[in-house]
């Protein structure tokens, strides 16, 4: 069943925001995404002024187009619905990282696949004039390799002065599973005494608030910084899953908890008019619920 709300997708630029996007190919008409026009348009990076005190930088770590095939969402009995809701056979996606700039500091949320695995984060940061040493804080949503691979290069920390914040529950789970979590735990540990394994009640820098969102992984975490909500992997195929939030990717470890977290934080974002950033959202990686009631505000067309 489709939800009874409309998702505002910020595709190029909202009049109320100052947006700088670079390296795109082609263009889109207002109200349409690149995919809807049949174009393979990627947004390598862009900066959005959230308000007078904060900006968010969205950076695509994937250098080429990324799509999530329908079969990832079949589950035990969902294949027919998935094929109906996604007749193209796959959904547009990304591997994205986000930098929040506020109070004269920079906070990076997740680090992508890493240079060794083809990640483009560092190259695209450089294109924006952002050096790794200008990052003050790193916040990790969970310890999958496409979120922590950029922490190190050749086993050494990439971000030379950043304090690294990792949810204690997430770290503990993967540290106990050396068979699967050894590499990502080692990447965290490379930061030595600059690592903070925090509890959800702990105060975090820049007024960032961490909230548990289990399901994708046991310690999967979302973060709020001002009006920005970093959603991590609550969605893997936004275009598909927003139509039925009970559809889960095969990557979700606990389906029931993943559904609960997804529904909870979408409702939270809508109720508070938040700008959300998802690590696998398509196009700009940003969905702004503040413009949800504007019928011309970068809305995706209805799917058949």
mmCIF file of C-alpha atoms in Angstrom:
data_model
loop_
_atom_site.group_PDB
_atom_site.id
_atom_site.type_symbol
_atom_site.label_atom_id
_atom_site.label_comp_id
_atom_site.label_asym_id
_atom_site.label_seq_id
_atom_site.Cartn_x
_atom_site.Cartn_y
_atom_site.Cartn_z
ATOM 1 C CA UNK A 1 0.000 0.000 0.000
ATOM 2 C CA UNK A 2 1.305 3.451 -0.856
ATOM 3 C CA UNK A 3 1.793 5.857 2.057
ATOM 4 C CA UNK A 4 -0.660 8.778 2.258
ATOM 5 C CA UNK A 5 2.040 11.393 1.997
ATOM 6 C CA UNK A 6 4.291 12.785 -0.702
ATOM 7 C CA UNK A 7 8.069 12.766 -0.569
ATOM 8 C CA UNK A 8 9.778 16.015 -1.517
ATOM 9 C CA UNK A 9 12.942 15.207 -3.466
ATOM 10 C CA UNK A 10 15.400 18.045 -3.775
ATOM 11 C CA UNK A 11 16.783 17.416 -7.280
ATOM 12 C CA UNK A 12 18.481 20.621 -8.408
ATOM 13 C CA UNK A 13 17.806 23.724 -6.291
ATOM 14 C CA UNK A 14 15.053 25.007 -4.040
ATOM 15 C CA UNK A 15 14.385 28.713 -4.209
ATOM 16 C CA UNK A 16 14.670 29.001 -0.451
ATOM 17 C CA UNK A 17 18.140 27.465 -0.411
ATOM 18 C CA UNK A 18 21.503 28.307 -1.868
ATOM 19 C CA UNK A 19 22.758 25.223 -3.706
ATOM 20 C CA UNK A 20 26.079 24.704 -5.455
ATOM 21 C CA UNK A 21 26.237 21.587 -7.626
ATOM 22 C CA UNK A 22 29.199 20.684 -9.801
ATOM 23 C CA UNK A 23 30.101 18.109 -12.403
ATOM 24 C CA UNK A 24 26.577 17.211 -13.532
ATOM 25 C CA UNK A 25 25.742 16.033 -17.015
ATOM 26 C CA UNK A 26 22.660 17.343 -18.736
ATOM 27 C CA UNK A 27 19.813 18.971 -16.839
ATOM 28 C CA UNK A 28 16.321 18.397 -15.473
ATOM 29 C CA UNK A 29 13.092 20.274 -15.728
ATOM 30 C CA UNK A 30 11.693 21.577 -12.464
ATOM 31 C CA UNK A 31 9.760 18.883 -10.703
ATOM 32 C CA UNK A 32 11.490 15.994 -12.502
ATOM 33 C CA UNK A 33 14.456 13.884 -11.568
ATOM 34 C CA UNK A 34 17.126 12.910 -14.034
ATOM 35 C CA UNK A 35 15.967 9.292 -14.061
ATOM 36 C CA UNK A 36 12.444 10.328 -15.011
ATOM 37 C CA UNK A 37 13.825 12.117 -18.073
ATOM 38 C CA UNK A 38 15.833 9.055 -19.022
ATOM 39 C CA UNK A 39 19.188 10.710 -18.316
ATOM 40 C CA UNK A 40 22.097 9.266 -16.355
ATOM 41 C CA UNK A 41 22.779 12.430 -14.365
ATOM 42 C CA UNK A 42 25.032 12.098 -11.341
ATOM 43 C CA UNK A 43 25.601 14.727 -8.675
ATOM 44 C CA UNK A 44 29.237 14.288 -7.596
ATOM 45 C CA UNK A 45 28.816 16.865 -4.842
ATOM 46 C CA UNK A 46 26.856 19.914 -3.769
ATOM 47 C CA UNK A 47 26.582 22.266 -0.811
ATOM 48 C CA UNK A 48 23.207 23.359 0.561
ATOM 49 C CA UNK A 49 22.762 26.198 3.027
ATOM 50 C CA UNK A 50 20.306 24.678 5.500
ATOM 51 C CA UNK A 51 19.940 27.984 7.356
ATOM 52 C CA UNK A 52 22.150 30.910 8.356
ATOM 53 C CA UNK A 53 24.172 28.770 10.776
ATOM 54 C CA UNK A 54 24.599 25.451 8.960
ATOM 55 C CA UNK A 55 25.389 23.971 5.562
ATOM 56 C CA UNK A 56 25.376 20.373 4.404
ATOM 57 C CA UNK A 57 27.689 19.010 1.730
ATOM 58 C CA UNK A 58 26.451 15.922 -0.116
ATOM 59 C CA UNK A 59 29.183 13.854 -1.779
ATOM 60 C CA UNK A 60 28.692 10.763 -3.934
ATOM 61 C CA UNK A 61 31.334 8.167 -3.206
ATOM 62 C CA UNK A 62 30.281 6.075 -6.209
ATOM 63 C CA UNK A 63 32.014 7.198 -9.385
ATOM 64 C CA UNK A 64 29.495 5.544 -11.719
ATOM 65 C CA UNK A 65 25.742 5.017 -11.702
ATOM 66 C CA UNK A 66 24.450 2.746 -8.951
ATOM 67 C CA UNK A 67 21.124 0.877 -8.956
ATOM 68 C CA UNK A 68 19.532 -1.591 -6.550
ATOM 69 C CA UNK A 69 18.008 -4.608 -8.361
ATOM 70 C CA UNK A 70 14.453 -5.596 -7.458
ATOM 71 C CA UNK A 71 15.513 -9.048 -6.277
ATOM 72 C CA UNK A 72 17.235 -7.506 -3.256
ATOM 73 C CA UNK A 73 13.789 -6.665 -1.875
ATOM 74 C CA UNK A 74 11.876 -9.862 -2.610
ATOM 75 C CA UNK A 75 11.954 -11.248 0.927
ATOM 76 C CA UNK A 76 9.880 -14.396 1.365
ATOM 77 C CA UNK A 77 6.665 -13.144 -0.201
ATOM 78 C CA UNK A 78 7.212 -9.645 -1.618
ATOM 79 C CA UNK A 79 8.438 -10.339 -5.148
ATOM 80 C CA UNK A 80 5.127 -9.627 -6.904
ATOM 81 C CA UNK A 81 4.646 -6.309 -5.098
ATOM 82 C CA UNK A 82 8.251 -5.278 -5.730
ATOM 83 C CA UNK A 83 7.916 -5.928 -9.455
ATOM 84 C CA UNK A 84 4.660 -3.971 -9.566
ATOM 85 C CA UNK A 85 6.073 -0.976 -7.702
ATOM 86 C CA UNK A 86 9.369 -1.035 -9.601
ATOM 87 C CA UNK A 87 8.599 -2.034 -13.195
ATOM 88 C CA UNK A 88 12.038 -0.814 -14.332
ATOM 89 C CA UNK A 89 13.587 -3.829 -12.572
ATOM 90 C CA UNK A 90 15.838 -1.759 -10.330
ATOM 91 C CA UNK A 91 15.903 1.493 -8.372
ATOM 92 C CA UNK A 92 18.379 4.378 -8.543
ATOM 93 C CA UNK A 93 20.690 4.627 -5.550
ATOM 94 C CA UNK A 94 24.081 5.893 -4.432
ATOM 95 C CA UNK A 95 26.807 5.517 -1.856
ATOM 96 C CA UNK A 96 26.809 8.968 -0.294
ATOM 97 C CA UNK A 97 28.628 10.733 2.500
ATOM 98 C CA UNK A 98 27.681 14.036 4.098
ATOM 99 C CA UNK A 99 29.580 16.879 5.729
ATOM 100 C CA UNK A 100 27.796 19.240 8.098
ATOM 101 C CA UNK A 101 29.461 22.636 8.429
ATOM 102 C CA UNK A 102 28.495 24.657 11.497
ATOM 103 C CA UNK A 103 30.110 26.666 14.313
ATOM 104 C CA UNK A 104 33.302 26.890 12.276
ATOM 105 C CA UNK A 105 33.692 23.101 12.294
ATOM 106 C CA UNK A 106 33.167 20.226 9.886
ATOM 107 C CA UNK A 107 31.566 16.892 10.750
ATOM 108 C CA UNK A 108 31.716 14.023 8.247
ATOM 109 C CA UNK A 109 29.016 11.364 8.382
ATOM 110 C CA UNK A 110 30.323 8.001 7.110
ATOM 111 C CA UNK A 111 33.315 7.638 4.823
ATOM 112 C CA UNK A 112 32.167 5.492 1.893
ATOM 113 C CA UNK A 113 34.006 2.578 0.310
ATOM 114 C CA UNK A 114 37.487 4.019 0.516
ATOM 115 C CA UNK A 115 40.041 4.853 -2.142
ATOM 116 C CA UNK A 116 41.336 1.277 -2.197
ATOM 117 C CA UNK A 117 37.866 0.083 -3.237
ATOM 118 C CA UNK A 118 37.156 2.717 -5.856
ATOM 119 C CA UNK A 119 35.551 5.304 -3.603
ATOM 120 C CA UNK A 120 35.578 8.882 -4.898
ATOM 121 C CA UNK A 121 35.057 10.718 -1.586
ATOM 122 C CA UNK A 122 38.572 12.128 -1.244
ATOM 123 C CA UNK A 123 38.779 13.167 -4.894
ATOM 124 C CA UNK A 124 35.469 14.988 -4.666
ATOM 125 C CA UNK A 125 36.336 16.593 -1.349
ATOM 126 C CA UNK A 126 39.496 17.923 -2.991
ATOM 127 C CA UNK A 127 37.450 19.325 -5.874
ATOM 128 C CA UNK A 128 35.470 21.316 -3.306
ATOM 129 C CA UNK A 129 38.585 22.513 -1.515
ATOM 130 C CA UNK A 130 37.944 20.329 1.533
ATOM 131 C CA UNK A 131 41.052 18.564 2.839
ATOM 132 C CA UNK A 132 40.907 15.469 5.076
ATOM 133 C CA UNK A 133 42.687 17.437 7.804
ATOM 134 C CA UNK A 134 39.881 20.020 7.810
ATOM 135 C CA UNK A 135 37.448 17.412 9.158
ATOM 136 C CA UNK A 136 37.007 17.882 12.913
ATOM 137 C CA UNK A 137 34.610 15.023 13.647
ATOM 138 C CA UNK A 138 33.518 11.790 11.974
ATOM 139 C CA UNK A 139 30.223 10.132 12.900
ATOM 140 C CA UNK A 140 29.614 6.553 11.770
ATOM 141 C CA UNK A 141 26.067 5.253 11.245
ATOM 142 C CA UNK A 142 27.135 1.581 11.260
ATOM 143 C CA UNK A 143 30.156 -0.569 10.544
ATOM 144 C CA UNK A 144 29.486 -1.912 7.061
ATOM 145 C CA UNK A 145 32.440 -1.568 4.685
ATOM 146 C CA UNK A 146 30.719 0.927 2.369
ATOM 147 C CA UNK A 147 30.433 3.300 5.326
ATOM 148 C CA UNK A 148 33.824 2.776 6.974
ATOM 149 C CA UNK A 149 36.107 1.876 4.065
ATOM 150 C CA UNK A 150 37.253 5.482 3.740
ATOM 151 C CA UNK A 151 38.494 5.693 7.316
ATOM 152 C CA UNK A 152 41.897 4.280 6.405
ATOM 153 C CA UNK A 153 44.234 3.980 3.435
ATOM 154 C CA UNK A 154 46.845 1.243 3.655
ATOM 155 C CA UNK A 155 45.785 0.673 7.249
ATOM 156 C CA UNK A 156 46.530 4.271 8.290
ATOM 157 C CA UNK A 157 43.950 6.930 9.230
ATOM 158 C CA UNK A 158 42.916 9.170 6.345
ATOM 159 C CA UNK A 159 41.609 11.974 8.539
ATOM 160 C CA UNK A 160 44.628 13.103 10.505
ATOM 161 C CA UNK A 161 42.995 15.161 13.236
ATOM 162 C CA UNK A 162 39.347 14.071 13.337
ATOM 163 C CA UNK A 163 37.706 12.665 16.432
ATOM 164 C CA UNK A 164 35.847 9.477 15.476
ATOM 165 C CA UNK A 165 32.434 8.743 16.993
ATOM 166 C CA UNK A 166 31.061 5.207 16.756
ATOM 167 C CA UNK A 167 27.932 3.823 18.483
ATOM 168 C CA UNK A 168 29.131 1.572 21.306
ATOM 169 C CA UNK A 169 26.426 -1.021 20.601
ATOM 170 C CA UNK A 170 27.451 -1.268 16.948
ATOM 171 C CA UNK A 171 31.143 -1.539 17.747
ATOM 172 C CA UNK A 172 30.553 -4.219 20.373
ATOM 173 C CA UNK A 173 28.545 -6.375 17.970
ATOM 174 C CA UNK A 174 31.148 -6.388 15.200
ATOM 175 C CA UNK A 175 34.107 -6.628 17.570
ATOM 176 C CA UNK A 176 32.615 -9.900 18.828
ATOM 177 C CA UNK A 177 32.348 -11.169 15.235
ATOM 178 C CA UNK A 178 35.919 -11.129 14.027
ATOM 179 C CA UNK A 179 34.928 -13.350 11.098
ATOM 180 C CA UNK A 180 32.843 -10.569 9.571
ATOM 181 C CA UNK A 181 33.766 -7.378 11.391
ATOM 182 C CA UNK A 182 37.506 -7.653 11.729
ATOM 183 C CA UNK A 183 38.424 -5.258 8.925
ATOM 184 C CA UNK A 184 35.966 -2.518 9.819
ATOM 185 C CA UNK A 185 36.755 -2.758 13.533
ATOM 186 C CA UNK A 186 40.450 -2.492 12.660
ATOM 187 C CA UNK A 187 39.713 0.659 10.647
ATOM 188 C CA UNK A 188 38.058 2.199 13.699
ATOM 189 C CA UNK A 189 40.846 1.087 16.017
ATOM 190 C CA UNK A 190 43.429 2.737 13.754
ATOM 191 C CA UNK A 191 42.257 6.065 15.194
ATOM 192 C CA UNK A 192 43.522 5.069 18.640
ATOM 193 C CA UNK A 193 42.728 7.552 21.380
ATOM 194 C CA UNK A 194 40.727 9.690 18.932
ATOM 195 C CA UNK A 195 37.901 7.102 18.988
ATOM 196 C CA UNK A 196 34.817 7.674 21.121
ATOM 197 C CA UNK A 197 32.507 4.672 21.433
ATOM 198 C CA UNK A 198 29.471 6.504 22.715
ATOM 199 C CA UNK A 199 26.205 5.607 24.418
ATOM 200 C CA UNK A 200 23.047 7.280 23.134
ATOM 201 C CA UNK A 201 22.768 9.341 26.315
ATOM 202 C CA UNK A 202 26.252 10.842 25.824
ATOM 203 C CA UNK A 203 26.532 14.473 24.655
ATOM 204 C CA UNK A 204 28.156 14.786 21.229
ATOM 205 C CA UNK A 205 30.011 17.683 19.578
ATOM 206 C CA UNK A 206 28.210 20.456 17.687
ATOM 207 C CA UNK A 207 24.932 19.540 19.384
ATOM 208 C CA UNK A 208 24.637 16.398 17.258
ATOM 209 C CA UNK A 209 22.049 13.975 18.613
ATOM 210 C CA UNK A 210 22.460 10.231 18.065
ATOM 211 C CA UNK A 211 19.369 8.018 18.049
ATOM 212 C CA UNK A 212 19.180 4.212 17.830
ATOM 213 C CA UNK A 213 17.682 2.873 14.594
ATOM 214 C CA UNK A 214 18.331 -0.876 14.791
ATOM 215 C CA UNK A 215 17.358 -3.407 12.165
ATOM 216 C CA UNK A 216 19.772 -2.892 9.322
ATOM 217 C CA UNK A 217 22.463 -3.736 11.869
ATOM 218 C CA UNK A 218 22.120 -4.111 15.644
ATOM 219 C CA UNK A 219 23.629 -0.708 16.395
ATOM 220 C CA UNK A 220 22.550 1.197 13.292
ATOM 221 C CA UNK A 221 22.263 4.875 14.236
ATOM 222 C CA UNK A 222 20.723 8.040 12.821
ATOM 223 C CA UNK A 223 21.998 11.511 13.677
ATOM 224 C CA UNK A 224 20.330 14.885 13.926
ATOM 225 C CA UNK A 225 22.256 18.126 13.515
ATOM 226 C CA UNK A 226 19.921 21.100 13.661
ATOM 227 C CA UNK A 227 17.276 20.543 10.975
ATOM 228 C CA UNK A 228 19.329 17.826 9.256
ATOM 229 C CA UNK A 229 18.594 14.141 9.892
ATOM 230 C CA UNK A 230 21.282 11.718 8.690
ATOM 231 C CA UNK A 231 19.338 8.514 7.978
ATOM 232 C CA UNK A 232 22.152 6.076 7.241
ATOM 233 C CA UNK A 233 20.746 2.919 5.655
ATOM 234 C CA UNK A 234 17.103 3.202 6.654
ATOM 235 C CA UNK A 235 16.476 3.073 2.893
ATOM 236 C CA UNK A 236 18.402 1.229 0.196
ATOM 237 C CA UNK A 237 16.009 2.023 -2.668
ATOM 238 C CA UNK A 238 14.083 5.143 -1.711
ATOM 239 C CA UNK A 239 11.928 5.248 -4.842
ATOM 240 C CA UNK A 240 10.695 1.713 -4.137
ATOM 241 C CA UNK A 241 10.588 1.566 -0.346
ATOM 242 C CA UNK A 242 8.839 4.888 0.196
ATOM 243 C CA UNK A 243 5.822 3.327 -1.494
ATOM 244 C CA UNK A 244 5.772 0.512 1.064
ATOM 245 C CA UNK A 245 8.100 0.926 4.025
ATOM 246 C CA UNK A 246 7.651 -2.722 4.971
ATOM 247 C CA UNK A 247 9.823 -3.735 2.022
ATOM 248 C CA UNK A 248 13.313 -4.606 3.239
ATOM 249 C CA UNK A 249 16.605 -5.078 1.456
ATOM 250 C CA UNK A 250 18.357 -8.399 1.919
ATOM 251 C CA UNK A 251 21.049 -6.426 3.766
ATOM 252 C CA UNK A 252 18.722 -5.726 6.721
ATOM 253 C CA UNK A 253 19.648 -8.120 9.521
ATOM 254 C CA UNK A 254 16.369 -7.844 11.464
ATOM 255 C CA UNK A 255 13.409 -7.073 9.186
ATOM 256 C CA UNK A 256 10.922 -6.250 11.945
ATOM 257 C CA UNK A 257 13.275 -3.772 13.609
ATOM 258 C CA UNK A 258 14.315 -2.284 10.264
ATOM 259 C CA UNK A 259 10.686 -1.615 9.366
ATOM 260 C CA UNK A 260 10.015 -0.100 12.769
ATOM 261 C CA UNK A 261 13.026 2.207 12.521
ATOM 262 C CA UNK A 262 12.179 3.254 8.968
ATOM 263 C CA UNK A 263 8.574 4.112 9.806
ATOM 264 C CA UNK A 264 9.552 5.857 13.046
ATOM 265 C CA UNK A 265 12.093 8.223 11.535
ATOM 266 C CA UNK A 266 10.110 9.064 8.406
ATOM 267 C CA UNK A 267 7.244 10.064 10.703
ATOM 268 C CA UNK A 268 9.696 12.031 12.850
ATOM 269 C CA UNK A 269 11.117 13.848 9.818
ATOM 270 C CA UNK A 270 7.642 14.706 8.519
ATOM 271 C CA UNK A 271 6.388 15.916 11.881
ATOM 272 C CA UNK A 272 9.403 18.199 12.357
ATOM 273 C CA UNK A 273 9.935 19.362 8.767
ATOM 274 C CA UNK A 274 13.458 17.977 8.634
ATOM 275 C CA UNK A 275 15.934 17.800 5.788
ATOM 276 C CA UNK A 276 16.949 14.154 5.541
ATOM 277 C CA UNK A 277 20.136 12.732 4.060
ATOM 278 C CA UNK A 278 20.350 9.049 3.137
ATOM 279 C CA UNK A 279 23.530 7.183 2.301
ATOM 280 C CA UNK A 280 21.750 5.328 -0.530
ATOM 281 C CA UNK A 281 19.253 7.986 -1.646
ATOM 282 C CA UNK A 282 19.396 8.802 -5.357
ATOM 283 C CA UNK A 283 20.080 12.112 -7.137
ATOM 284 C CA UNK A 284 21.297 14.653 -4.559
ATOM 285 C CA UNK A 285 20.880 12.309 -1.592
ATOM 286 C CA UNK A 286 18.583 14.843 0.085
ATOM 287 C CA UNK A 287 14.857 14.717 0.881
ATOM 288 C CA UNK A 288 13.505 17.875 2.486
ATOM 289 C CA UNK A 289 10.216 17.420 4.313
ATOM 290 C CA UNK A 290 9.897 21.150 4.933
ATOM 291 C CA UNK A 291 8.677 21.561 1.346
ATOM 292 C CA UNK A 292 6.435 18.486 1.440
ATOM 293 C CA UNK A 293 3.236 20.522 1.058
ATOM 294 C CA UNK A 294 4.455 22.409 -2.012
ATOM 295 C CA UNK A 295 2.990 20.543 -5.027
ATOM 296 C CA UNK A 296 5.724 21.867 -7.343
ATOM 297 C CA UNK A 297 8.678 21.197 -5.036
ATOM 298 C CA UNK A 298 10.817 18.597 -6.739
ATOM 299 C CA UNK A 299 8.290 15.800 -6.542
ATOM 300 C CA UNK A 300 8.912 12.436 -8.212
ATOM 301 C CA UNK A 301 6.291 11.397 -10.707
ATOM 302 C CA UNK A 302 3.945 8.638 -9.662
ATOM 303 C CA UNK A 303 5.073 5.217 -10.822
ATOM 304 C CA UNK A 304 2.665 2.993 -12.749
#
